[in-house]
CSV table of C-alpha atoms in Angstrom, one decimal:
chain,number,residue,atom,x,y,z
A,1,MET,CA,-20.2,-35.1,13.3
A,2,GLU,CA,-18.9,-37.8,10.8
A,3,LYS,CA,-15.4,-38.4,11.1
A,4,ASP,CA,-12.7,-40.6,8.7
A,5,SER,CA,-11.5,-43.3,10.7
A,6,GLY,CA,-8.6,-43.1,13.5
A,7,ASN,CA,-6.8,-45.7,11.8
A,8,PHE,CA,-4.7,-44.0,9.4
A,9,PRO,CA,-2.2,-45.7,6.8
A,10,ALA,CA,1.4,-45.3,6.9
A,11,GLN,CA,1.2,-43.4,3.9
A,12,GLY,CA,5.6,-43.8,3.9
A,13,ARG,CA,6.1,-42.5,7.3
A,14,ALA,CA,9.0,-44.9,6.9
A,15,ARG,CA,10.6,-42.8,4.3
A,16,PRO,CA,13.0,-40.0,5.5
A,17,LEU,CA,11.0,-36.7,6.5
A,18,VAL,CA,13.4,-34.8,3.9
A,19,VAL,CA,11.6,-37.2,1.4
A,20,ARG,CA,8.4,-36.6,2.4
A,21,GLN,CA,8.5,-33.5,2.2
A,22,ARG,CA,9.9,-33.1,-1.5
A,23,LEU,CA,7.0,-36.1,-2.5
A,24,MET,CA,4.3,-33.9,-1.1
A,25,VAL,CA,5.4,-30.5,-2.8
A,26,GLU,CA,6.0,-32.7,-5.9
A,27,THR,CA,2.4,-33.6,-5.8
A,28,PHE,CA,1.5,-30.2,-4.9
A,29,ASP,CA,3.0,-29.4,-8.4
A,30,ARG,CA,1.1,-32.4,-10.4
A,31,ARG,CA,-1.8,-31.3,-9.2
A,32,LEU,CA,-1.7,-27.5,-10.3
A,33,ARG,CA,-0.3,-28.7,-13.4
A,34,ALA,CA,-4.0,-30.8,-14.1
A,35,LEU,CA,-5.6,-27.6,-13.2
A,36,ASP,CA,-7.5,-26.8,-16.2
A,37,GLY,CA,-5.3,-23.6,-17.5
A,38,PRO,CA,-4.4,-20.4,-16.8
A,39,ASP,CA,-7.7,-18.8,-16.8
A,40,THR,CA,-9.4,-21.3,-14.5
A,41,LEU,CA,-6.2,-21.1,-12.0
A,42,ARG,CA,-8.8,-19.9,-9.4
A,43,SER,CA,-7.6,-18.8,-5.7
A,44,LEU,CA,-9.6,-21.8,-4.4
A,45,ALA,CA,-8.0,-24.6,-6.9
A,46,VAL,CA,-4.4,-23.9,-5.7
A,47,LEU,CA,-5.7,-23.6,-1.7
A,48,ASP,CA,-7.0,-27.1,-2.5
A,49,ALA,CA,-4.3,-28.5,-4.5
A,50,ALA,CA,-2.1,-27.7,-1.2
A,51,ALA,CA,-4.7,-29.1,1.2
A,52,GLN,CA,-5.3,-32.3,-0.6
A,53,SER,CA,-1.2,-32.6,-1.0
A,54,LEU,CA,-0.9,-32.0,3.0
A,55,ILE,CA,-4.0,-34.5,4.2
A,56,ALA,CA,-2.7,-37.5,2.0
A,57,MET,CA,0.5,-37.4,3.8
A,58,VAL,CA,-1.0,-35.9,7.2
A,59,PRO,CA,-4.4,-37.6,7.1
A,60,ALA,CA,-6.8,-36.3,9.3
A,61,ASP,CA,-10.0,-36.7,10.9
A,62,VAL,CA,-11.7,-32.9,10.3
A,63,TRP,CA,-9.6,-30.7,8.0
A,64,CYS,CA,-10.2,-27.1,6.5
A,65,ALA,CA,-8.5,-24.6,4.3
A,66,VAL,CA,-8.9,-20.9,4.3
A,67,LEU,CA,-8.1,-17.9,2.4
A,68,LEU,CA,-6.2,-15.0,4.3
A,69,ASP,CA,-6.8,-11.0,3.4
A,70,PRO,CA,-2.8,-10.3,3.5
A,71,ALA,CA,-3.9,-6.8,4.6
A,72,THR,CA,-5.8,-7.7,7.6
A,73,MET,CA,-5.6,-11.6,8.3
A,74,LEU,CA,-9.5,-11.8,8.3
A,75,ASP,CA,-10.7,-14.8,6.2
A,76,THR,CA,-11.8,-14.5,2.6
A,77,GLY,CA,-13.4,-17.8,1.8
A,78,GLY,CA,-11.9,-21.1,1.7
A,79,GLN,CA,-12.4,-25.0,1.3
A,80,HIS,CA,-15.1,-26.0,4.2
A,81,GLU,CA,-16.6,-29.2,3.2
A,82,HIS,CA,-14.2,-31.8,5.4
A,83,GLY,CA,-14.3,-28.9,8.2
A,84,PHE,CA,-16.4,-27.8,11.3
A,85,PRO,CA,-19.7,-27.9,11.3
A,86,GLU,CA,-21.9,-24.5,10.9
A,87,GLY,CA,-22.7,-24.6,14.0
A,88,VAL,CA,-19.3,-24.0,15.7
A,89,MET,CA,-18.4,-21.0,12.9
A,90,PRO,CA,-19.9,-18.3,15.1
A,91,ARG,CA,-17.7,-19.2,18.4
A,92,LEU,CA,-14.6,-19.9,16.8
A,93,PHE,CA,-14.8,-16.6,14.6
A,94,GLU,CA,-15.5,-14.8,17.6
A,95,ILE,CA,-12.4,-16.7,19.3
A,96,GLU,CA,-10.3,-16.6,16.2
A,97,HIS,CA,-10.9,-12.6,15.0
A,98,ALA,CA,-13.1,-10.5,17.6
A,99,GLU,CA,-11.3,-12.0,20.6
A,100,GLN,CA,-8.6,-13.0,18.7
A,101,ALA,CA,-8.1,-15.7,22.0
A,102,GLY,CA,-6.0,-18.9,22.1
A,103,ALA,CA,-2.5,-19.6,22.4
A,104,ASP,CA,-2.3,-20.6,18.1
A,105,ASN,CA,-4.3,-17.9,17.4
A,106,ILE,CA,-3.4,-17.0,13.6
A,107,ARG,CA,-2.0,-13.5,14.6
A,108,VAL,CA,0.2,-15.5,17.0
A,109,LEU,CA,0.9,-18.3,14.6
A,110,ALA,CA,2.2,-15.4,12.1
A,111,ARG,CA,4.8,-14.4,13.7
A,112,ARG,CA,6.9,-17.2,14.6
A,113,PRO,CA,9.2,-18.6,13.0
A,114,LEU,CA,8.1,-21.7,11.8
A,115,PRO,CA,4.9,-21.4,10.1
A,116,ALA,CA,3.3,-24.8,11.4
A,117,SER,CA,2.2,-25.7,14.9
A,118,LEU,CA,0.6,-28.2,17.1
A,119,LEU,CA,-1.6,-27.2,19.7
A,120,SER,CA,-1.0,-29.3,22.4
A,121,ARG,CA,2.6,-28.9,22.1
A,122,THR,CA,1.8,-25.0,22.0
A,123,MET,CA,0.2,-25.7,25.5
A,124,LYS,CA,3.0,-27.9,26.7
A,125,GLY,CA,-0.3,-30.9,27.2
A,126,GLU,CA,-2.8,-28.3,29.2
A,127,LEU,CA,-5.4,-28.3,26.7
A,128,GLY,CA,-7.8,-27.8,28.5
A,129,ALA,CA,-7.1,-24.1,29.4
A,130,ASN,CA,-7.2,-22.6,26.0
A,131,ILE,CA,-10.3,-21.5,25.3
A,132,TYR,CA,-10.5,-22.8,21.4
A,133,TYR,CA,-9.7,-26.2,22.8
A,134,GLN,CA,-12.6,-25.5,25.4
A,135,ASP,CA,-15.2,-24.0,23.1
A,136,VAL,CA,-14.4,-25.4,19.9
A,137,LEU,CA,-12.1,-28.7,19.9
A,138,ARG,CA,-13.5,-30.3,22.7
A,139,PRO,CA,-17.4,-30.5,22.4
A,140,GLU,CA,-16.6,-31.9,18.8
A,141,GLY,CA,-14.4,-34.9,19.8
A,142,LEU,CA,-11.4,-33.7,18.7
A,143,ALA,CA,-8.3,-34.3,20.1
A,144,ASP,CA,-5.4,-31.6,19.0
A,145,GLU,CA,-5.5,-29.1,15.7
A,146,LEU,CA,-2.1,-29.0,13.9
A,147,ARG,CA,-2.3,-25.4,11.9
A,148,VAL,CA,-0.3,-24.3,8.9
A,149,VAL,CA,0.0,-20.3,7.6
A,150,LEU,CA,0.3,-20.2,3.7
A,151,ARG,CA,3.1,-17.3,4.3
A,152,ASP,CA,4.4,-15.3,1.3
A,153,GLY,CA,7.8,-13.5,2.4
A,154,ARG,CA,5.5,-11.8,5.5
A,155,ARG,CA,2.7,-11.8,4.0
A,156,ILE,CA,-0.2,-14.9,5.3
A,157,ARG,CA,-2.1,-15.6,2.4
A,158,GLY,CA,-4.2,-18.5,3.5
A,159,LEU,CA,-4.1,-21.3,6.4
A,160,ILE,CA,-4.6,-25.1,6.5
A,161,VAL,CA,-6.4,-26.3,10.0
A,162,LEU,CA,-5.8,-30.5,10.4
A,163,CYS,CA,-7.6,-31.8,13.5
A,164,ARG,CA,-7.7,-35.5,14.9
A,165,ALA,CA,-10.4,-37.0,17.0
A,166,CYS,CA,-10.5,-38.8,20.3
A,167,GLY,CA,-8.8,-42.1,20.0
A,168,SER,CA,-7.1,-41.4,16.5
A,169,ALA,CA,-3.2,-41.7,16.1
A,170,PRO,CA,-1.8,-38.0,17.8
A,171,PHE,CA,0.0,-35.6,15.3
A,172,THR,CA,3.6,-35.9,15.2
A,173,ALA,CA,6.8,-33.7,15.6
A,174,ALA,CA,7.6,-34.7,12.2
A,175,ASP,CA,4.1,-34.2,11.1
A,176,VAL,CA,4.1,-30.3,11.8
A,177,ARG,CA,7.5,-30.3,10.1
A,178,LEU,CA,5.8,-31.5,7.1
A,179,ALA,CA,3.1,-29.2,7.0
A,180,ALA,CA,5.9,-26.5,7.3
A,181,ALA,CA,7.1,-27.3,4.0
A,182,LEU,CA,4.2,-26.8,2.1
A,183,SER,CA,3.9,-23.0,3.3
A,184,ALA,CA,5.6,-21.2,1.2
A,185,PRO,CA,5.0,-23.1,-2.4
A,186,ALA,CA,1.4,-22.7,-1.7
A,187,ALA,CA,1.8,-19.1,-0.8
A,188,ARG,CA,3.5,-18.7,-4.5
A,189,SER,CA,1.1,-20.2,-6.0
A,190,LEU,CA,-2.0,-18.3,-4.2
A,191,ARG,CA,-0.1,-15.6,-5.5
A,192,GLY,CA,-0.5,-15.7,-8.8
A,193,SER,CA,-3.3,-17.1,-8.9
A,194,PHE,CA,-4.7,-13.7,-7.2
A,195,LEU,CA,-3.1,-12.5,-9.9
A,196,LEU,CA,-4.7,-13.8,-12.5
A,197,SER,CA,-8.0,-13.6,-11.4
A,198,GLY,CA,-8.3,-10.9,-9.1
A,199,ILE,CA,-9.8,-7.8,-9.1
A,200,ASP,CA,-7.9,-5.1,-11.1
A,201,ARG,CA,-9.7,-1.4,-11.5
A,202,ALA,CA,-6.0,0.5,-10.9
A,203,ASP,CA,-7.7,1.7,-7.4
A,204,VAL,CA,-5.5,0.2,-5.0
A,205,PRO,CA,-1.8,2.2,-4.5
A,206,ASP,CA,0.5,-0.7,-3.6
A,207,ALA,CA,-1.5,-3.5,-5.6
A,208,PRO,CA,1.1,-5.2,-8.1
A,209,GLY,CA,-0.6,-5.5,-12.1
A,210,LEU,CA,-0.4,-8.0,-14.6
A,211,LEU,CA,0.8,-8.5,-18.5
A,212,ILE,CA,0.4,-11.5,-20.5
A,213,LEU,CA,2.8,-11.7,-23.5
A,214,ASP,CA,2.8,-14.1,-26.0
A,215,GLY,CA,4.8,-16.3,-27.6
A,216,ASP,CA,6.5,-13.7,-30.3
A,217,HIS,CA,6.5,-11.4,-26.9
A,218,GLN,CA,3.5,-9.5,-28.0
A,219,MET,CA,1.0,-7.8,-24.9
A,220,ARG,CA,-1.9,-9.5,-25.4
A,221,TYR,CA,-3.1,-8.4,-21.8
A,222,VAL,CA,-2.4,-5.9,-19.5
A,223,SER,CA,-4.1,-5.2,-16.4
A,224,PRO,CA,-5.2,-1.5,-15.7
A,225,THR,CA,-3.1,-1.3,-13.0
A,226,ALA,CA,0.3,-2.8,-14.7
A,227,GLU,CA,-0.3,-0.3,-17.5
A,228,ARG,CA,-0.3,2.2,-14.7
A,229,TRP,CA,3.2,0.9,-13.3
A,230,LEU,CA,4.5,0.9,-17.0
A,231,GLY,CA,3.3,4.3,-17.3
A,232,THR,CA,6.5,5.4,-14.2
A,233,VAL,CA,9.1,3.1,-16.2
A,234,PRO,CA,11.6,5.7,-17.9
A,235,GLU,CA,12.3,4.7,-21.0
A,236,ARG,CA,10.4,6.1,-24.2
A,237,HIS,CA,8.2,4.2,-26.0
A,238,THR,CA,7.7,4.0,-29.6
A,239,THR,CA,3.9,3.1,-29.3
A,240,SER,CA,1.6,2.9,-26.5
A,241,ARG,CA,1.9,-0.9,-26.4
A,242,SER,CA,5.5,-1.3,-26.4
A,243,LEU,CA,7.1,-2.7,-23.8
A,244,PRO,CA,9.9,-1.3,-22.0
A,245,LEU,CA,13.3,-3.1,-22.5
A,246,ALA,CA,13.6,-3.6,-18.9
A,247,VAL,CA,10.6,-5.5,-19.0
A,248,GLY,CA,11.3,-7.3,-21.9
A,249,ALA,CA,14.6,-8.2,-20.8
A,250,ILE,CA,12.9,-10.5,-17.6
A,251,ALA,CA,10.2,-11.6,-20.1
A,252,ALA,CA,13.3,-13.0,-21.9
A,253,GLY,CA,15.1,-14.5,-19.1
A,254,ALA,CA,11.6,-16.6,-18.0
A,255,ARG,CA,12.2,-18.0,-22.0
A,256,GLY,CA,15.7,-19.5,-20.4
A,257,VAL,CA,13.4,-21.4,-17.5
A,258,PRO,CA,11.3,-24.4,-17.0
A,259,PRO,CA,7.4,-23.3,-16.8
A,260,GLY,CA,5.8,-22.2,-13.7
A,261,HIS,CA,9.3,-21.1,-12.6
A,262,GLN,CA,9.8,-17.1,-11.5
A,263,VAL,CA,12.5,-15.0,-13.0
A,264,THR,CA,12.7,-11.6,-10.8
A,265,SER,CA,14.3,-8.1,-11.9
A,266,ARG,CA,13.9,-4.8,-10.3
A,267,LEU,CA,14.0,-1.5,-12.1
A,268,ARG,CA,13.7,2.3,-10.0
A,269,SER,CA,10.5,3.7,-11.3
A,270,SER,CA,10.1,7.9,-12.4
A,271,THR,CA,9.1,8.4,-8.8
A,272,GLY,CA,12.2,7.6,-7.6
A,273,HIS,CA,10.8,4.1,-5.9
A,274,TRP,CA,11.9,0.5,-6.8
A,275,LEU,CA,9.7,-1.8,-8.6
A,276,THR,CA,9.4,-5.5,-8.5
A,277,CYS,CA,8.8,-7.2,-11.6
A,278,ARG,CA,8.1,-11.4,-11.6
A,279,ALA,CA,7.9,-13.1,-14.9
A,280,TRP,CA,7.0,-16.9,-15.5
A,281,ARG,CA,6.2,-18.8,-18.6
A,282,SER,CA,3.2,-21.4,-19.1
A,283,VAL,CA,2.0,-23.6,-21.8
A,284,PRO,CA,-1.7,-23.3,-22.8
A,285,ARG,CA,-3.6,-26.9,-23.4
A,286,ASP,CA,-4.2,-27.4,-27.6
A,287,GLY,CA,-7.0,-25.6,-28.4
A,288,ALA,CA,-7.4,-22.6,-25.5
A,289,ALA,CA,-8.0,-19.8,-26.1
A,290,GLU,CA,-4.6,-18.4,-25.4
A,291,CYS,CA,-3.1,-20.0,-28.1
A,292,SER,CA,-0.7,-17.0,-30.3
A,293,ASN,CA,-2.0,-16.4,-33.4
A,294,SER,CA,1.4,-16.4,-34.9
A,295,GLY,CA,0.3,-18.6,-37.7
A,296,THR,CA,1.4,-22.5,-35.8
A,297,SER,CA,-0.8,-24.9,-35.4
A,298,ARG,CA,0.5,-25.3,-31.8
A,299,CYS,CA,-0.6,-23.8,-29.0
A,300,GLU,CA,2.7,-21.3,-28.1
A,301,PRO,CA,4.1,-20.5,-24.2
A,302,LEU,CA,2.2,-17.2,-22.7
A,303,THR,CA,4.4,-15.3,-20.5
A,304,TYR,CA,3.2,-13.8,-17.2
A,305,ILE,CA,4.5,-10.5,-15.2
A,306,SER,CA,3.4,-9.2,-12.4
A,307,ILE,CA,4.4,-5.5,-11.8
A,308,GLY,CA,4.6,-3.7,-8.8
A,309,PRO,CA,5.9,-1.9,-5.5
A,310,SER,CA,9.5,-3.4,-4.2
A,311,HIS,CA,9.4,-4.0,-0.4
A,312,PRO,CA,6.1,-2.1,0.5
A,313,GLY,CA,4.9,-1.3,3.4
A,314,GLU,CA,2.0,-2.6,5.1
A,315,LEU,CA,-0.7,-3.0,2.6
A,316,THR,CA,-3.5,-0.4,2.3
A,317,ALA,CA,-6.7,-1.8,3.0
A,318,ILE,CA,-9.3,-0.4,0.7
A,319,VAL,CA,-12.3,-1.3,3.1
A,320,LEU,CA,-11.1,1.1,5.8
A,321,ASP,CA,-11.5,3.9,3.3
A,322,ALA,CA,-15.6,3.0,5.1
A,323,TYR,CA,-14.4,4.9,8.4
A,324,GLY,CA,-13.1,7.9,6.5
A,325,LEU,CA,-9.7,7.3,8.5
A,326,THR,CA,-6.2,9.3,7.3
A,327,ALA,CA,-3.5,7.5,5.6
A,328,ARG,CA,-1.5,7.2,9.0
A,329,GLU,CA,-4.7,5.8,10.7
A,330,ARG,CA,-5.1,3.7,7.9
A,331,GLU,CA,-1.4,2.3,9.0
A,332,ILE,CA,-2.0,2.1,12.2
A,333,ALA,CA,-5.3,0.3,11.9
A,334,GLN,CA,-3.9,-2.7,9.6
A,335,LEU,CA,-1.4,-3.2,11.9
A,336,VAL,CA,-2.9,-3.6,15.0
A,337,LEU,CA,-5.7,-6.1,12.9
A,338,ILE,CA,-2.2,-8.2,12.3
A,339,GLY,CA,-2.2,-8.2,16.3
A,340,ARG,CA,1.1,-5.7,16.5
A,341,SER,CA,1.3,-4.4,19.6
A,342,THR,CA,1.2,-0.5,20.7
A,343,SER,CA,5.2,-0.9,21.1
A,344,GLN,CA,5.5,-2.3,17.7
A,345,VAL,CA,3.4,-0.1,16.0
A,346,ALA,CA,5.6,2.8,17.2
A,347,GLU,CA,8.8,1.1,16.5
A,348,THR,CA,7.2,0.2,12.6
A,349,LEU,CA,6.2,3.4,12.0
A,350,HIS,CA,9.0,5.4,13.9
A,351,ILE,CA,6.5,7.3,16.0
A,352,SER,CA,6.5,7.1,19.7
A,353,THR,CA,3.6,5.5,21.7
A,354,TYR,CA,1.9,8.0,22.6
A,355,THR,CA,1.1,9.1,18.9
A,356,VAL,CA,-0.1,5.8,18.3
A,357,GLN,CA,-2.3,5.8,20.9
A,358,ASP,CA,-3.7,9.4,20.3
A,359,HIS,CA,-4.3,7.8,17.1
A,360,LEU,CA,-5.7,4.9,18.1
A,361,ARG,CA,-8.2,7.1,19.8
A,362,HIS,CA,-9.5,8.6,16.4
A,363,ILE,CA,-9.4,5.3,14.9
A,364,PHE,CA,-11.7,3.9,17.6
A,365,ASP,CA,-14.1,7.1,17.4
A,366,LYS,CA,-14.3,7.0,13.5
A,367,ALA,CA,-15.2,3.0,14.0
A,368,GLY,CA,-17.4,3.1,16.6
A,369,VAL,CA,-15.5,0.9,18.7
A,370,ARG,CA,-13.8,0.8,22.2
A,371,SER,CA,-10.6,-1.6,21.7
A,372,ARG,CA,-8.6,-3.0,19.3
A,373,ARG,CA,-10.6,-6.4,19.3
A,374,GLU,CA,-14.0,-4.6,18.9
A,375,LEU,CA,-12.0,-3.1,16.0
A,376,THR,CA,-11.0,-6.9,14.6
A,377,GLY,CA,-14.9,-8.0,15.3
A,378,GLU,CA,-16.3,-4.9,13.7
A,379,LEU,CA,-14.4,-5.2,10.6
A,380,PHE,CA,-14.4,-9.1,10.4
A,381,PHE,CA,-18.1,-9.5,11.0
A,382,ARG,CA,-19.6,-6.4,9.1
A,383,HIS,CA,-17.3,-5.9,6.0
A,384,TYR,CA,-15.9,-9.8,5.7
A,385,LEU,CA,-18.3,-12.1,6.3
A,386,PRO,CA,-21.1,-11.2,4.6
A,387,TYR,CA,-19.0,-11.7,0.6
A,388,LEU,CA,-17.3,-14.9,2.8
A,389,MET,CA,-19.0,-17.3,-0.8
A,390,GLU,CA,-17.7,-14.9,-3.4
A,391,PRO,CA,-15.2,-12.0,-1.8
A,392,PRO,CA,-13.9,-9.2,-4.0
A,393,LEU,CA,-10.4,-9.7,-3.6
A,394,SER,CA,-7.8,-7.8,-5.4
A,395,LYS,CA,-4.7,-8.7,-7.5
A,396,ASP,CA,-2.9,-9.4,-4.0
A,397,GLY,CA,-5.3,-11.1,-2.5
A,398,ARG,CA,-6.5,-8.4,0.0
A,399,MET,CA,-10.5,-8.4,0.1
A,400,ARG,CA,-11.7,-5.0,-0.7
A,401,ALA,CA,-15.3,-3.2,-0.9
A,402,ASP,CA,-17.4,-4.2,-3.6
A,403,PRO,CA,-18.4,-1.7,-5.9
A,404,GLN,CA,-22.0,-3.3,-6.3
A,405,HIS,CA,-22.6,-3.2,-2.5
A,406,GLY,CA,-20.1,-0.4,-1.1
A,407,SER,CA,-18.4,-0.8,1.8
A,408,SER,CA,-20.7,0.3,4.5
């Protein structure tokens, strides 16, 4: 495997850490602005911008960045041009998803307060005892690995992995803190990119929807899911395309902040549940199709609004319907997929551990597996791995059943 030189440049390491963190985030913002408008602000482009911004500050011999389904923490594609060779990937997937082994497994890292972790520090110098190091890193001549999960609240949307070879300068504690500073900004940008490019057929009950308003705050686009949520806003409309006043207010609020910054508001739905609206502006380039038809010669700012349930419970993994799971079984299966123990599942759902175990037996029977790990492996290798090159992702980044292929 070809590797970069171990003599990494200083990359401004003499500067205070807080300055380096700010420069890295500013570099990420510039890379996002350089993308070709909202229609091409795809999740992979955002992920690549985040990884490149981190690599500029924390160089690595081998690195990759992956998108993760926030409902299951299973891979849904990514940037692997500078990553592990293909021959390593089957064993890597087994360790990561089927066995869920290793001290810095995604599911373990997701539960830690700090989103970044260095394997050698986690293992306290005993790398040889780590199965991931034994079977993946050491055979490729790699000495250590730094991971950062891209976390937006409780939801994990991606992972960036940096490795250094034997003979290269080791990662430092400052490198770990620098990587951690990119987690939230990158995750927020991924959330926005999914809203703009994800699949929306209004059949994911807890997903957000998207509206796009022109410079005159007229609706240019409303997704099926957004239309469904707008229908629950308790307000009379003069026309079917009228914007509820509560939503119009947040759109107006977005005018008062710089493009790209979000304004957030909550409103009560007619069902008694709370909805969260997030609005932000983007100015298209001259000549873009999204330019307003208001008669002016320049492009007007577009306002993007996401609308969906406030603080929802665990996301509904639609693909689990393939096994005929009940609503409660889907809840439990999903908590298991993101690494929750029986007691943690019971606490989250306010049921007894005996009830959890009883549901798990039914889940395993329906999925044709015998354990939690087999369930995760079955789901990944059967429903996720075949679509990694072009996964059907919803508007919040979760894998969903592709109607062209089915979900079985």
